[in-house]
XYZ file of C-alpha atoms in Angstrom:
322
model
C 11.501 -7.808 -3.677
C 11.462 -11.411 -2.751
C 10.195 -14.290 -5.063
C 10.909 -14.757 -8.609
C 10.627 -17.226 -11.489
C 12.996 -17.254 -14.474
C 11.137 -16.885 -17.792
C 12.190 -19.599 -20.116
C 14.076 -18.268 -22.982
C 15.804 -20.647 -25.703
C 19.145 -22.157 -26.051
C 19.688 -19.437 -29.036
C 18.650 -16.523 -27.626
C 20.696 -17.309 -23.933
C 23.729 -17.902 -25.888
C 23.136 -14.814 -28.386
C 22.744 -12.688 -25.270
C 26.018 -14.320 -23.482
C 28.188 -13.174 -26.699
C 26.662 -10.184 -26.314
C 27.792 -9.594 -22.827
C 31.007 -10.926 -23.301
C 32.074 -9.168 -26.449
C 30.497 -5.644 -25.815
C 32.353 -3.030 -24.370
C 30.679 -1.472 -21.035
C 29.157 2.052 -22.150
C 29.574 5.314 -19.659
C 27.072 7.588 -20.302
C 28.229 10.848 -20.873
C 27.791 13.655 -18.127
C 26.347 17.009 -19.782
C 25.175 19.845 -17.532
C 21.399 18.396 -16.820
C 22.243 15.103 -17.003
C 22.107 13.028 -14.291
C 24.731 12.919 -11.133
C 25.336 9.196 -10.669
C 28.572 9.849 -8.501
C 26.513 11.849 -6.104
C 24.049 9.179 -6.411
C 26.327 7.102 -5.124
C 27.329 8.912 -2.104
C 23.664 8.879 -0.856
C 23.880 5.517 -1.194
C 26.875 5.394 1.268
C 24.946 8.002 3.215
C 21.837 5.264 3.525
C 24.327 2.746 4.217
C 25.929 4.366 6.815
C 23.305 4.107 8.977
C 23.467 0.590 9.583
C 20.451 -1.359 9.285
C 17.152 0.033 8.474
C 14.506 -2.226 9.107
C 10.849 -1.122 9.878
C 11.002 0.663 13.376
C 14.581 0.110 13.951
C 16.517 3.960 15.064
C 18.239 3.165 12.084
C 15.133 3.475 10.050
C 14.539 6.893 12.000
C 17.705 8.459 11.488
C 17.191 7.692 7.696
C 13.340 9.282 7.693
C 15.203 12.268 9.341
C 17.473 12.659 6.482
C 15.132 11.999 3.370
C 12.518 14.562 4.609
C 15.411 17.084 5.430
C 17.231 16.495 1.887
C 13.594 16.645 0.090
C 12.523 19.537 1.549
C 15.238 21.468 0.695
C 15.201 20.562 -3.039
C 11.460 22.076 -2.649
C 9.573 18.691 -2.476
C 6.317 18.625 -0.262
C 7.009 16.273 2.322
C 4.494 14.262 3.777
C 4.381 10.568 5.904
C 1.880 8.046 5.640
C 1.500 6.443 9.064
C 0.386 2.793 9.950
C 1.246 0.060 11.893
C 2.212 -3.697 11.640
C 2.635 -6.950 13.814
C 6.464 -7.534 14.327
C 6.927 -11.390 12.747
C 8.136 -12.314 16.289
C 7.414 -10.496 19.620
C 4.118 -9.783 18.183
C 4.377 -6.282 19.172
C 2.713 -3.340 17.111
C 5.754 -1.584 15.005
C 5.176 2.153 13.893
C 5.584 2.637 10.282
C 5.516 4.970 7.966
C 5.452 5.611 4.183
C 7.360 8.839 2.855
C 5.644 10.616 0.264
C 6.945 13.810 -1.521
C 5.399 16.147 -4.158
C 5.798 18.394 -7.192
C 3.224 20.454 -8.854
C 0.546 18.884 -5.696
C -2.121 21.081 -7.474
C -2.317 18.873 -10.858
C -4.737 16.683 -10.810
C -2.684 13.441 -13.117
C -0.083 12.353 -11.428
C 2.837 10.359 -12.257
C 4.502 7.885 -9.556
C 8.122 7.178 -8.715
C 8.455 4.855 -5.943
C 11.208 2.467 -4.257
C 11.212 0.350 -0.758
C 13.421 2.057 1.740
C 13.393 -0.530 4.722
C 16.156 -3.173 4.819
C 15.905 -7.175 5.567
C 16.224 -7.648 9.151
C 18.834 -10.096 8.507
C 20.553 -11.503 5.678
C 18.791 -14.686 5.674
C 20.162 -16.101 2.179
C 23.881 -15.487 3.364
C 26.003 -19.104 2.791
C 27.333 -18.848 6.362
C 24.382 -19.696 9.243
C 25.507 -17.602 11.783
C 25.814 -14.751 9.432
C 21.807 -15.465 9.022
C 21.491 -15.509 12.177
C 23.461 -12.856 13.665
C 24.832 -10.842 10.702
C 24.521 -7.363 9.283
C 22.642 -6.637 6.163
C 23.314 -3.419 4.837
C 20.861 -3.165 2.083
C 23.191 -0.550 -0.510
C 21.280 -2.236 -3.934
C 18.123 -3.995 -2.415
C 16.837 -0.807 -0.365
C 19.194 1.869 -0.562
C 19.594 2.161 -4.408
C 16.499 2.860 -5.849
C 16.639 5.436 -2.989
C 19.470 7.431 -4.166
C 17.972 7.523 -7.430
C 15.358 9.099 -6.037
C 17.289 11.640 -4.076
C 19.731 12.746 -6.928
C 16.936 13.181 -9.313
C 15.198 15.206 -6.896
C 17.454 18.013 -7.837
C 16.457 17.583 -11.458
C 13.158 18.146 -11.096
C 12.624 22.234 -12.122
C 13.964 20.736 -16.010
C 10.791 18.813 -16.121
C 7.682 19.834 -17.981
C 4.857 20.265 -15.864
C 2.371 18.733 -17.940
C 1.888 16.010 -14.830
C 2.826 16.322 -11.219
C 4.967 14.401 -9.835
C 4.708 11.828 -6.873
C 7.842 10.001 -5.183
C 6.838 7.378 -2.334
C 9.356 5.393 -0.165
C 7.765 2.387 0.853
C 8.350 0.950 4.517
C 7.838 -2.480 5.156
C 8.360 -3.903 1.848
C 10.574 -7.057 3.406
C 9.988 -7.189 7.665
C 10.636 -10.635 6.737
C 11.970 -13.613 8.851
C 10.573 -16.418 7.624
C 10.162 -16.539 3.745
C 6.931 -18.848 4.467
C 5.149 -16.733 7.189
C 6.274 -13.657 6.768
C 3.742 -10.692 4.748
C 6.037 -8.699 2.535
C 4.842 -5.570 0.680
C 3.161 -3.835 4.095
C 3.537 -0.167 2.774
C 2.861 -0.559 -1.084
C -0.173 -2.310 0.306
C -1.615 0.407 2.662
C -0.801 2.871 -0.241
C -2.327 0.887 -2.737
C -5.708 0.679 -0.233
C -5.864 4.009 1.187
C -5.306 5.164 -2.916
C -8.063 3.010 -3.412
C -10.823 3.898 -1.054
C -10.452 7.689 -0.568
C -11.822 10.168 -2.621
C -9.262 12.026 -4.331
C -9.562 14.579 -7.065
C -6.256 13.354 -8.974
C -5.308 10.119 -10.779
C -1.772 8.193 -11.543
C -1.978 7.693 -14.875
C 1.685 6.024 -14.582
C 4.481 4.423 -12.458
C 7.850 2.856 -11.536
C 8.728 1.250 -9.360
C 12.656 1.094 -8.852
C 14.319 -1.885 -6.700
C 17.742 -3.139 -6.890
C 18.980 -0.573 -9.433
C 22.737 -0.109 -8.422
C 24.516 -3.400 -9.352
C 27.890 -2.378 -10.446
C 27.208 -5.168 -13.462
C 24.100 -4.191 -14.701
C 21.363 -5.621 -16.573
C 18.003 -4.694 -16.018
C 15.739 -7.150 -18.182
C 11.917 -6.168 -18.810
C 9.669 -8.069 -16.063
C 6.963 -10.492 -16.973
C 4.067 -9.168 -15.480
C 4.613 -5.278 -16.121
C 5.081 -6.343 -19.842
C 1.687 -8.719 -20.114
C -0.418 -5.972 -17.939
C -2.023 -3.891 -21.319
C -1.889 -0.184 -18.892
C 1.719 -1.033 -18.013
C 3.067 -2.333 -21.512
C 3.472 0.900 -22.534
C 5.507 2.434 -19.853
C 7.590 -0.738 -20.245
C 7.790 0.287 -24.210
C 8.882 3.957 -23.500
C 11.317 3.518 -21.332
C 12.990 0.813 -22.707
C 13.020 3.006 -25.843
C 14.331 5.889 -24.501
C 17.581 3.723 -22.741
C 17.733 2.904 -26.735
C 17.915 5.914 -27.729
C 20.158 7.036 -25.200
C 22.350 3.899 -25.734
C 22.107 2.857 -22.318
C 22.581 -1.412 -23.163
C 21.991 -2.613 -19.898
C 18.510 -1.957 -20.183
C 18.209 -5.679 -22.223
C 14.313 -5.622 -24.329
C 13.719 -9.186 -23.546
C 11.175 -10.785 -20.488
C 13.873 -11.933 -18.227
C 12.001 -12.764 -14.999
C 8.795 -12.594 -13.280
C 8.891 -10.642 -9.630
C 6.512 -10.489 -6.638
C 7.349 -6.546 -5.871
C 5.536 -3.659 -4.705
C 3.917 -3.164 -8.115
C 1.976 -6.005 -7.325
C -0.640 -4.633 -4.769
C -0.553 -0.832 -6.383
C -1.353 -2.606 -9.736
C -3.687 -5.335 -8.731
C -5.444 -3.211 -5.293
C -4.693 0.495 -5.961
C -5.130 -0.310 -9.477
C -2.141 2.139 -10.420
C -0.341 1.195 -13.563
C 3.151 0.795 -11.933
C 5.529 -1.304 -13.825
C 8.939 -2.653 -12.336
C 12.143 -2.115 -13.065
C 14.414 -4.272 -11.547
C 17.997 -6.276 -12.098
C 17.249 -9.503 -10.575
C 20.279 -11.533 -12.816
C 22.603 -12.924 -11.266
C 24.850 -15.557 -12.543
C 24.577 -18.670 -9.898
C 23.715 -18.624 -5.938
C 27.223 -18.392 -5.101
C 28.224 -15.346 -6.708
C 24.546 -13.646 -5.705
C 24.672 -11.028 -2.973
C 21.174 -10.586 -2.506
C 19.695 -10.858 0.782
C 23.466 -11.462 2.166
C 26.001 -9.074 4.412
C 27.735 -8.981 0.887
C 24.735 -6.301 0.155
C 27.421 -3.496 0.758
C 28.057 -0.136 -1.351
C 31.301 -1.914 -2.991
C 28.511 -4.148 -4.394
C 27.230 -1.050 -6.066
C 28.425 1.560 -8.885
C 28.103 5.460 -9.785
C 27.876 4.427 -13.370
C 24.594 2.385 -12.504
C 22.812 4.298 -10.698
C 23.790 7.389 -13.564
C 22.309 5.303 -16.163
C 19.068 4.119 -14.508
C 18.553 7.995 -13.190
C 19.425 9.443 -16.437
C 16.764 6.799 -18.108
C 14.180 7.810 -15.746
C 15.653 11.401 -16.300
C 14.350 10.940 -19.656
C 11.700 9.805 -19.650
C 10.103 11.931 -17.353
C 10.945 14.853 -19.850
C 9.375 13.316 -22.998
C 6.209 12.610 -20.829
C 3.142 14.693 -22.598
């Protein structure tokens, strides 16, 4: 996810939210025998970051692909690869890429799509240190690994879900193989997936979808994304997810529109016609305290509690699907 605009809120709403954030202590989700394991999800996030940078076509990406395929197959998922290529923004040489698709209940004609991007940006382009912007290591703990880590843990719970719908996880490659925000394209993996979904004959359709992006921040606050609320076909998905969070007492899901985000849900919806909403935390106090696209996007900025809360909301939302 790369560009965004903050929704205009009245001063009174902002003040109310700020006071609430300061006065209410963070709530911890109680883990039951079948609840989402945030600690294990966090360990998955650390595993991914231990591979280093995972930009498209890199050795780190290849190692990640091998790790993820083994993980999902071990848990009973049917793993396939959607392979494509694109030119490197600098060298102009072709870069092999692959969207990872994991299916459960593959015979079902009505399916739910859960997705995230699993590549990392080549460089920490927003770092305050000019040298780091050119040469620094971008691990992408929150921006890349967090959504993937939630799906890795969610795979442990598939058997507890109703089989009314088929379920697909898709991890998109090349969401941000970007060196220059002005010239390099985003969302190559999700665009390819959306075009293939639209043009190819198929005997199934996606009835709902959720994109998970930047959901591991230790100071979690997930507002509703403007496009996801504006579209008629995704508004009920947003309402269902935030109502699930409210029922569970996960107050980090805030039922207010705060930002408009350019993310993978745009090509999925606008090209593929897939009703996908964006669940994303893009709330930073100011540029100096933001670690977005910097060397500071490390596992230490994320938490098991945040991953656990997001995962539990998604798990319970899936359980309520009928």
